[in-house]
Amino acid sequence: MTMEQPYPAADSDSAPFWAGCAAGQLLIANCASCQHRSLYLRGHCPRCGADEPARQEASGQGTIYACTTVHRAPAAFRDEAPYLVALVELAEGPRIMARIDQGNGGEPRIGAPVTVDFRPGPADFVYPWFVLAEAG
Amino acid sequence: MSAVIVGVAESDLGIVGPDRTELALQAQAARRALAEAGLTLADVDGLATASVEMNAPVLRVAEYLGVRPTYLDSTNVGGASFVSHVGHAALAIEAGLCEVVLITYGSTQRSQRSRVYGQAGAVRYEEQYEQIWGLPMPVGAYALAASRHMGLYGTTAGQLAEVAVAARQWAALNPVAFSRDPLSIEDVLASPMVCSPLHVRDCCLVTDGGGALVMTSAERAADLPGLPVDVLGFGEASTHYRIMSMPDLSSIPAAISAPAALARAGLSVSDIDVFELYDSFTITVLLTLEAIGLCAAGEGGAFVAGGRLAPGGDLAVNTSGGGLSYCHPGMFGIFTVIEAVRQLRGECGERQVTGARTALAHGTGGTLSSGATVVLGRQG
């Protein structure tokens, strides 16, 4: 039996992020008061407390901050193992977790450049994968 | 601080069987700890506990034990919770809110096979940005931290394995430890990979078990039979919940909580004789050694090499065998304090650290999310 993979419970905070992914945009928060950029959208800036930070479309460029190969996968992912999951540091600053596609055989070393690639996920969600930029 | 620990005990550990509950384990540990202290349940007016499984655990444990506390602490910061409970209880006792605080924990996660490995269905809250990717938690988060430590500082898998090997050597000296068979660095490296770079033997055990601590004032302890252990200092901190939000994967909350605890104790890290450091994974110990100032950031791998943490090494760390080899029933924090107290009382037999007068117990919870540190001292 194939178990259902988990998917986001989009809420009033996160729905714009997931809608952005569906539209090919990676949205982050950018505070007008303190210029702090943060990953997930919420009604205030987590650094200075200002109301309703603006949404910004991130460039989709980033680098590998940390990366692991999952060998012993949760049941719903067992058919895909082994696979890479990383923390990607976006060019704009925030970090995001994502699956990594090695593209043309790129090595997921710390600092290796990656580019966002929107791919279909379960329950009609679109997920922001990242692809290693080049081999070597 | 003037509060003291006057009783410590474990429940049955390891595999307790499918028909025993975490409440029964907590009651067993609590009554043992109270008996050791020369007290009974009727003396208890403060209660602290946390649970992986239960909601409102302090109410359920109070009812089950038959106590009616007027000081209650259900702080749950993951595995570090019980170290936080000690600090909070010390303040409450000093403030006169209560006189005898019981701290308990129990879990039957091994017998119940209740350890969760990944989520299904719709994922709420901030987890929705992480759990969708199939990274098992908490091991995946610790693997990310280990990968970064290796990539930035050149730490090796063999250096991580040193932590597991040292823990196993201590466990061989602890009659109640779960895993006591010899373990080599090669064995760790040859064990199945879970999430690179962490192998199965880089990960803590999954066992059943429970524990209890009894605290009171120094004044009340003067009338009790045992040797009280002073709570000299306490600190706690959190920097994030999910690993994606951790400010720096090389700096854990212990870097805040441990200096605070040492400062309150009026001690420096070089004054400490015994270290009981939460070892959910081998990388946790490396990061904690760096955070509490035993070595510089990035130098944890070289620091532990050559059996430095093992019996007979330079530093007495995790003398019970730790979560890696002694027991790990879901949350380990209470066991760091139990072992620290026993070391200070000189009760540890073959694994006793000679002349131990000061100890530091540190809990790490969540995905390197919380840290709680207590500094303990032997009187006289």
XYZ file of C-alpha atoms in Angstrom:
516
model
C 0.000 0.000 0.000
C 1.343 3.414 -0.930
C 0.771 5.915 1.844
C -0.364 9.416 1.027
C 2.433 11.969 1.212
C 1.893 14.937 3.531
C 0.853 18.262 2.023
C 0.468 21.800 3.410
C -2.633 22.798 5.353
C -2.773 26.215 3.710
C -3.973 28.819 6.235
C -4.484 32.589 6.222
C -0.723 33.088 6.649
C 0.555 30.495 4.215
C -2.067 30.483 1.442
C -0.388 33.369 -0.461
C 2.939 31.485 -0.387
C 1.412 28.348 -1.884
C -0.590 30.381 -4.403
C 2.691 32.046 -5.344
C 4.326 28.670 -5.962
C 1.389 27.676 -8.176
C 1.995 30.887 -10.164
C 5.751 30.278 -10.409
C 6.695 32.851 -7.775
C 8.666 32.275 -4.567
C 7.241 34.793 -2.092
C 9.091 35.989 0.997
C 8.351 38.772 3.488
C 10.267 42.055 3.269
C 9.721 44.471 6.168
C 9.362 48.115 5.108
C 10.424 49.294 8.571
C 13.623 47.316 9.157
C 14.301 45.709 5.752
C 14.434 42.258 7.381
C 13.542 39.503 4.940
C 11.974 36.336 6.341
C 10.780 33.109 4.873
C 7.270 32.391 5.862
C 4.541 34.956 5.648
C 2.801 36.181 8.803
C 1.092 39.357 9.946
C 4.133 40.981 11.507
C 7.887 41.287 11.062
C 9.595 38.691 13.310
C 12.522 41.065 13.864
C 11.039 44.509 14.590
C 7.363 43.677 15.098
C 6.040 46.006 12.394
C 2.613 45.214 10.933
C 2.072 43.349 7.681
C 5.505 43.157 6.052
C 5.387 43.458 2.286
C 5.597 40.386 0.059
C 8.519 40.171 -2.299
C 9.139 37.746 -5.118
C 12.500 36.123 -4.437
C 14.915 35.647 -7.319
C 14.834 31.871 -6.940
C 18.629 31.811 -6.680
C 20.357 30.469 -3.607
C 23.096 28.268 -2.216
C 23.192 25.031 -0.255
C 23.447 25.837 3.488
C 23.212 22.226 4.705
C 22.223 19.011 2.942
C 21.432 15.411 3.866
C 20.681 12.273 1.893
C 17.642 10.516 3.341
C 18.227 6.767 3.315
C 15.669 5.630 5.875
C 12.623 7.495 4.595
C 9.176 7.891 6.150
C 6.756 5.291 4.737
C 5.121 7.619 2.209
C 8.523 8.501 0.712
C 10.146 5.058 0.798
C 9.879 4.478 -2.958
C 11.886 7.647 -3.641
C 14.824 6.992 -1.258
C 17.625 7.825 -1.246
C 16.987 11.512 -1.928
C 18.488 14.890 -1.032
C 16.881 17.397 1.333
C 18.638 20.697 1.973
C 18.372 24.000 3.695
C 18.808 26.519 0.881
C 19.957 30.029 1.702
C 18.129 32.309 -0.701
C 20.042 35.152 -2.323
C 17.743 37.505 -0.397
C 18.769 35.961 2.947
C 16.078 33.647 4.351
C 16.570 29.885 4.444
C 14.064 27.409 3.044
C 13.929 23.627 3.197
C 13.596 21.842 -0.128
C 14.263 18.673 -2.062
C 17.312 18.974 -4.295
C 17.616 17.732 -7.856
C 21.254 17.126 -8.739
C 20.626 18.202 -12.326
C 23.682 17.286 -14.354
C 25.342 15.552 -11.438
C 26.155 18.590 -9.309
C 27.488 17.939 -5.822
C 25.402 19.356 -2.958
C 28.362 20.946 -1.201
C 27.853 23.857 1.178
C 27.759 27.006 -0.920
C 26.860 25.219 -4.171
C 24.500 27.400 -6.261
C 20.918 26.232 -6.771
C 17.893 27.556 -8.670
C 14.243 27.115 -7.782
C 12.159 24.763 -9.929
C 8.417 24.569 -9.284
C 7.087 21.021 -9.467
C 3.730 19.413 -8.809
C 3.210 17.950 -5.356
C 0.313 16.064 -3.777
C -3.200 17.535 -3.376
C -2.670 19.949 -6.313
C 0.036 21.894 -4.471
C 3.120 23.110 -6.336
C 6.393 22.731 -4.424
C 9.574 24.793 -4.738
C 12.302 22.238 -5.502
C 15.831 23.450 -6.129
C 18.207 22.247 -8.843
C 21.979 22.266 -8.524
C 23.278 24.747 -11.063
C 26.117 22.816 -12.633
C 28.083 19.615 -12.526
C 31.205 19.305 -10.506
C 20.229 29.604 44.779
C 19.311 27.691 47.929
C 17.156 24.816 46.674
C 18.520 21.284 46.754
C 17.876 17.909 45.167
C 17.230 15.259 47.815
C 15.997 12.267 45.822
C 16.536 10.768 42.366
C 15.340 7.510 40.832
C 14.648 5.686 37.610
C 11.660 3.441 36.997
C 12.179 0.120 35.295
C 14.006 0.852 32.048
C 14.481 -0.765 28.665
C 11.487 -2.815 27.538
C 8.776 -2.822 30.198
C 6.106 -4.659 28.206
C 2.966 -3.608 26.377
C 0.610 -3.491 29.354
C 2.371 -0.907 31.522
C 1.602 2.798 31.187
C 3.783 5.874 31.438
C 1.765 6.866 34.510
C 2.691 3.610 36.241
C 6.365 4.145 35.405
C 6.262 7.693 36.769
C 4.622 6.555 39.998
C 7.260 3.856 40.434
C 10.100 6.338 39.920
C 8.420 8.992 42.092
C 7.922 6.657 45.052
C 11.496 5.426 44.786
C 12.866 8.972 44.708
C 10.688 10.077 47.635
C 11.672 7.033 49.690
C 15.331 7.800 49.044
C 14.727 11.364 50.230
C 12.950 10.230 53.389
C 9.687 11.754 52.194
C 6.292 10.481 51.019
C 3.682 11.566 48.498
C 1.911 13.370 51.351
C 4.857 15.799 51.540
C 4.617 16.845 47.871
C 3.154 20.310 47.254
C 4.742 21.003 43.870
C 4.712 18.902 40.692
C 6.402 19.247 37.306
C 6.214 16.914 34.320
C 6.117 16.816 30.545
C 4.943 14.128 28.154
C 5.340 13.117 24.535
C 1.939 11.420 24.500
C -0.369 13.166 26.959
C -2.111 16.517 27.119
C -2.166 18.308 30.522
C 0.269 15.737 31.935
C 0.799 17.542 35.246
C -2.927 17.199 36.039
C -3.008 13.524 35.074
C 0.147 12.666 36.998
C -1.123 14.581 40.059
C -4.388 12.657 40.040
C -2.693 9.312 39.472
C -0.190 9.887 42.273
C -2.837 11.288 44.606
C -1.250 14.687 45.217
C -2.851 18.150 45.131
C -0.021 20.492 44.186
C -0.125 24.264 44.583
C 2.883 24.703 42.270
C 2.471 23.192 38.787
C 4.876 23.216 35.838
C 4.009 21.596 32.510
C 6.804 23.316 30.599
C 7.445 21.282 27.459
C 10.519 22.322 25.510
C 11.194 18.824 24.229
C 13.808 16.620 25.833
C 15.277 19.537 27.785
C 12.029 20.018 29.726
C 13.075 18.381 32.970
C 16.233 20.449 33.273
C 14.012 23.521 32.907
C 11.719 22.073 35.579
C 14.662 21.911 38.013
C 15.488 25.573 37.449
C 11.887 26.703 37.760
C 11.364 24.607 40.885
C 14.470 26.073 42.517
C 13.078 29.567 42.014
C 9.643 28.523 43.290
C 11.114 26.947 46.430
C 13.245 30.021 47.087
C 10.200 32.237 46.630
C 8.283 30.171 49.166
C 5.612 29.039 46.691
C 6.104 25.425 47.720
C 8.385 23.253 49.805
C 8.699 19.819 48.152
C 8.660 19.608 44.359
C 8.423 16.290 42.541
C 9.589 16.180 38.908
C 8.592 13.085 36.930
C 8.778 11.594 33.459
C 7.776 8.314 31.863
C 7.350 6.804 28.422
C 6.529 3.400 26.992
C 7.346 4.391 23.430
C 9.364 1.267 22.706
C 6.726 -1.196 23.890
C 3.920 0.841 22.303
C 5.874 1.301 19.062
C 4.590 4.858 19.159
C 7.677 6.651 17.874
C 6.466 8.733 14.935
C 8.632 8.808 11.823
C 7.247 11.347 9.385
C 3.749 12.765 9.023
C 0.807 12.076 6.733
C -2.138 14.157 5.571
C -2.405 17.938 5.852
C 0.455 19.466 7.852
C -0.438 22.553 9.877
C 1.559 25.506 11.187
C 5.205 26.112 10.232
C 5.742 22.363 9.839
C 3.997 22.654 6.496
C 7.173 24.162 5.032
C 9.294 21.220 6.228
C 7.348 17.996 6.694
C 6.188 17.924 3.064
C 9.712 17.048 1.923
C 10.017 13.646 3.564
C 12.811 14.571 5.950
C 12.290 12.379 9.041
C 12.336 14.364 12.270
C 14.113 14.909 14.485
C 16.985 12.920 12.931
C 16.882 14.829 9.641
C 17.422 18.183 11.337
C 20.413 16.871 13.278
C 21.770 15.362 10.057
C 21.608 18.800 8.447
C 23.555 20.272 11.375
C 26.105 17.457 11.129
C 26.468 17.947 7.377
C 27.197 21.609 7.870
C 29.679 20.942 10.675
C 31.532 18.497 8.427
C 31.432 20.803 5.429
C 32.515 23.939 7.285
C 35.022 22.539 9.732
C 36.205 19.243 8.261
C 34.650 17.200 11.056
C 34.702 13.496 10.131
C 32.225 10.663 10.544
C 34.859 8.912 12.637
C 34.990 11.853 15.044
C 31.209 11.743 15.425
C 31.490 8.002 16.039
C 33.921 8.690 18.909
C 30.975 10.113 20.861
C 28.944 6.920 20.455
C 31.935 4.722 21.311
C 32.686 6.694 24.488
C 29.043 6.475 25.546
C 29.108 2.710 25.037
C 32.236 2.360 27.165
C 30.552 4.269 30.004
C 27.403 2.144 29.558
C 29.484 -1.002 30.005
C 30.102 0.278 33.565
C 26.393 0.956 34.230
C 24.438 -2.188 35.208
C 21.089 -0.754 34.059
C 22.274 0.528 30.674
C 20.345 -0.895 27.713
C 23.272 -1.384 25.278
C 26.495 -2.625 26.890
C 28.128 -4.732 24.163
C 31.458 -3.459 22.824
C 31.156 -0.887 20.030
C 33.994 0.340 17.821
C 34.292 3.340 15.533
C 34.209 0.865 12.634
C 30.951 -0.604 13.975
C 29.351 2.840 14.024
C 30.517 3.626 10.491
C 29.313 0.227 9.242
C 25.835 0.617 10.760
C 23.052 1.532 8.310
C 22.850 5.154 7.196
C 19.654 6.904 8.344
C 20.168 10.448 7.048
C 23.723 11.205 5.971
C 26.051 11.695 7.720
C 24.221 10.054 10.657
C 24.231 6.261 10.935
C 21.949 4.229 13.185
C 24.674 4.183 15.842
C 24.913 7.984 15.746
C 21.305 8.043 16.983
C 19.942 7.607 20.489
C 18.156 4.482 21.616
C 14.395 4.043 21.601
C 13.518 2.548 24.996
C 10.854 2.629 27.673
C 11.539 4.202 31.019
C 10.874 6.915 33.543
C 12.557 8.980 36.194
C 11.893 11.271 39.115
C 13.613 14.027 41.072
C 12.689 15.425 44.483
C 13.647 18.986 45.396
C 13.216 21.004 48.571
C 14.756 23.874 50.498
C 18.157 23.605 52.140
C 16.420 24.162 55.480
C 14.026 21.247 55.044
C 16.831 19.064 53.707
C 18.746 19.505 56.958
C 16.162 17.269 58.618
C 16.330 14.580 55.901
C 18.645 11.561 55.911
C 20.453 11.893 52.571
C 23.222 14.093 51.191
C 21.533 17.054 49.465
C 22.892 18.324 46.156
C 22.810 22.093 45.644
C 21.267 23.697 42.579
C 23.916 26.372 42.066
C 22.780 27.865 38.788
C 20.253 27.585 35.977
C 19.764 28.971 32.493
C 17.437 28.255 29.585
C 17.081 29.556 26.046
C 15.424 28.978 22.708
C 16.392 30.366 19.331
C 13.866 28.722 16.964
C 11.457 25.802 16.642
C 11.897 24.424 13.114
C 15.404 23.804 11.806
C 14.747 26.092 8.788
C 14.486 28.988 11.255
C 17.646 28.203 13.264
C 19.818 31.329 13.139
C 23.112 29.416 12.828
C 23.314 25.622 12.626
C 26.686 25.727 14.389
C 25.455 27.588 17.490
C 22.877 25.919 19.716
C 20.890 27.473 22.598
C 23.370 25.964 25.082
C 25.633 28.866 24.105
C 23.158 31.084 25.969
C 21.834 28.823 28.738
C 25.145 27.335 29.923
C 27.007 30.636 30.454
C 23.929 31.957 32.294
C 23.852 28.907 34.571
C 27.590 29.055 35.238
C 27.451 32.798 35.967
C 24.651 32.304 38.489
C 26.727 29.559 40.103
C 29.801 31.791 40.181
C 31.784 29.103 38.356
C 33.544 28.744 35.041
C 33.351 25.692 32.817
C 36.848 24.659 33.907
C 35.519 24.293 37.482
C 33.111 21.508 36.463
C 34.066 17.896 37.255
C 31.279 15.977 35.468
C 29.245 16.808 32.358
C 25.915 15.156 31.550
C 25.051 16.485 28.078
C 21.927 15.471 26.194
C 23.068 13.091 23.448
C 20.086 12.627 21.156
C 22.650 12.198 18.366
C 26.443 12.215 18.289
C 26.437 15.667 16.665
C 24.421 17.036 19.609
C 27.346 16.363 21.933
C 29.884 18.002 19.626
C 27.746 21.112 19.315
C 27.151 21.202 23.082
C 30.849 20.881 23.947
C 31.491 23.888 21.701
C 28.511 25.874 22.995
C 29.392 25.515 26.667
C 32.949 26.603 25.966
C 34.977 23.422 26.363
C 36.388 24.004 22.879
C 36.056 26.611 20.158
C 33.313 26.534 17.522
C 34.196 23.975 14.889
C 36.765 22.183 17.032
C 34.415 19.642 18.594
C 35.492 16.854 16.243
C 39.172 17.130 17.034
C 38.321 17.662 20.705
C 36.567 14.282 21.133
C 39.103 12.281 19.105
C 41.271 9.675 20.804
C 38.708 8.614 23.389
C 38.752 11.910 25.265
C 35.150 11.487 26.509
C 35.516 7.794 27.357
C 36.241 6.348 30.808
C 39.822 7.315 31.629
C 39.751 10.221 29.163
C 40.430 13.874 29.925
C 36.789 14.776 30.427
C 33.980 12.883 32.201
C 31.021 13.214 29.820
C 27.784 11.198 29.897
C 28.948 8.767 32.541
C 25.656 6.836 32.499
C 26.128 5.870 28.869
C 23.705 8.604 27.852
C 20.807 8.450 25.454
C 23.072 6.661 23.012
C 23.597 3.558 25.178
C 21.866 3.797 28.601
C 18.238 4.688 27.846
C 16.220 7.120 25.766
C 12.472 6.936 26.371
C 11.465 9.803 24.072
C 12.867 12.578 26.241
C 16.160 12.207 28.121
C 16.547 15.432 30.114
C 15.615 14.018 33.520
C 18.284 11.334 33.244
C 21.065 13.914 32.826
C 20.139 15.282 36.259
C 19.731 11.847 37.887
C 23.247 10.820 36.850
C 24.770 14.182 37.819
C 23.280 13.894 41.329
C 24.519 10.324 41.741
C 28.018 11.313 40.646
C 28.077 14.135 43.198
C 26.936 11.753 45.939
C 29.662 9.292 44.974
C 27.236 6.425 44.289
C 28.332 5.410 40.800
C 30.485 2.372 41.485
C 32.759 1.440 38.600
C 31.875 4.573 36.659
C 32.321 6.990 39.578
C 34.324 10.108 38.744
C 36.736 10.347 41.654
C 36.156 13.348 43.882
C 33.388 14.878 41.774
C 32.154 18.037 43.514
C 30.541 19.990 40.656
C 28.416 18.832 37.741
C 26.735 20.420 34.741
C 23.599 18.832 33.295
C 22.380 20.139 29.969
C 19.232 19.326 28.022
C 18.671 19.997 24.326
C 15.124 19.814 22.990
C 13.291 19.822 19.690
C 15.534 20.223 16.655
C 18.375 21.953 18.534
C 15.583 24.375 19.488
C 15.858 24.652 23.258
C 18.598 24.463 25.841
C 18.382 24.168 29.613
C 21.402 23.945 31.897
C 21.762 23.339 35.623
C 24.974 23.536 37.600
C 24.969 21.283 40.650
C 27.339 21.077 43.593
C 28.067 18.761 46.488
C 27.871 20.272 49.944
C 30.623 20.140 52.525
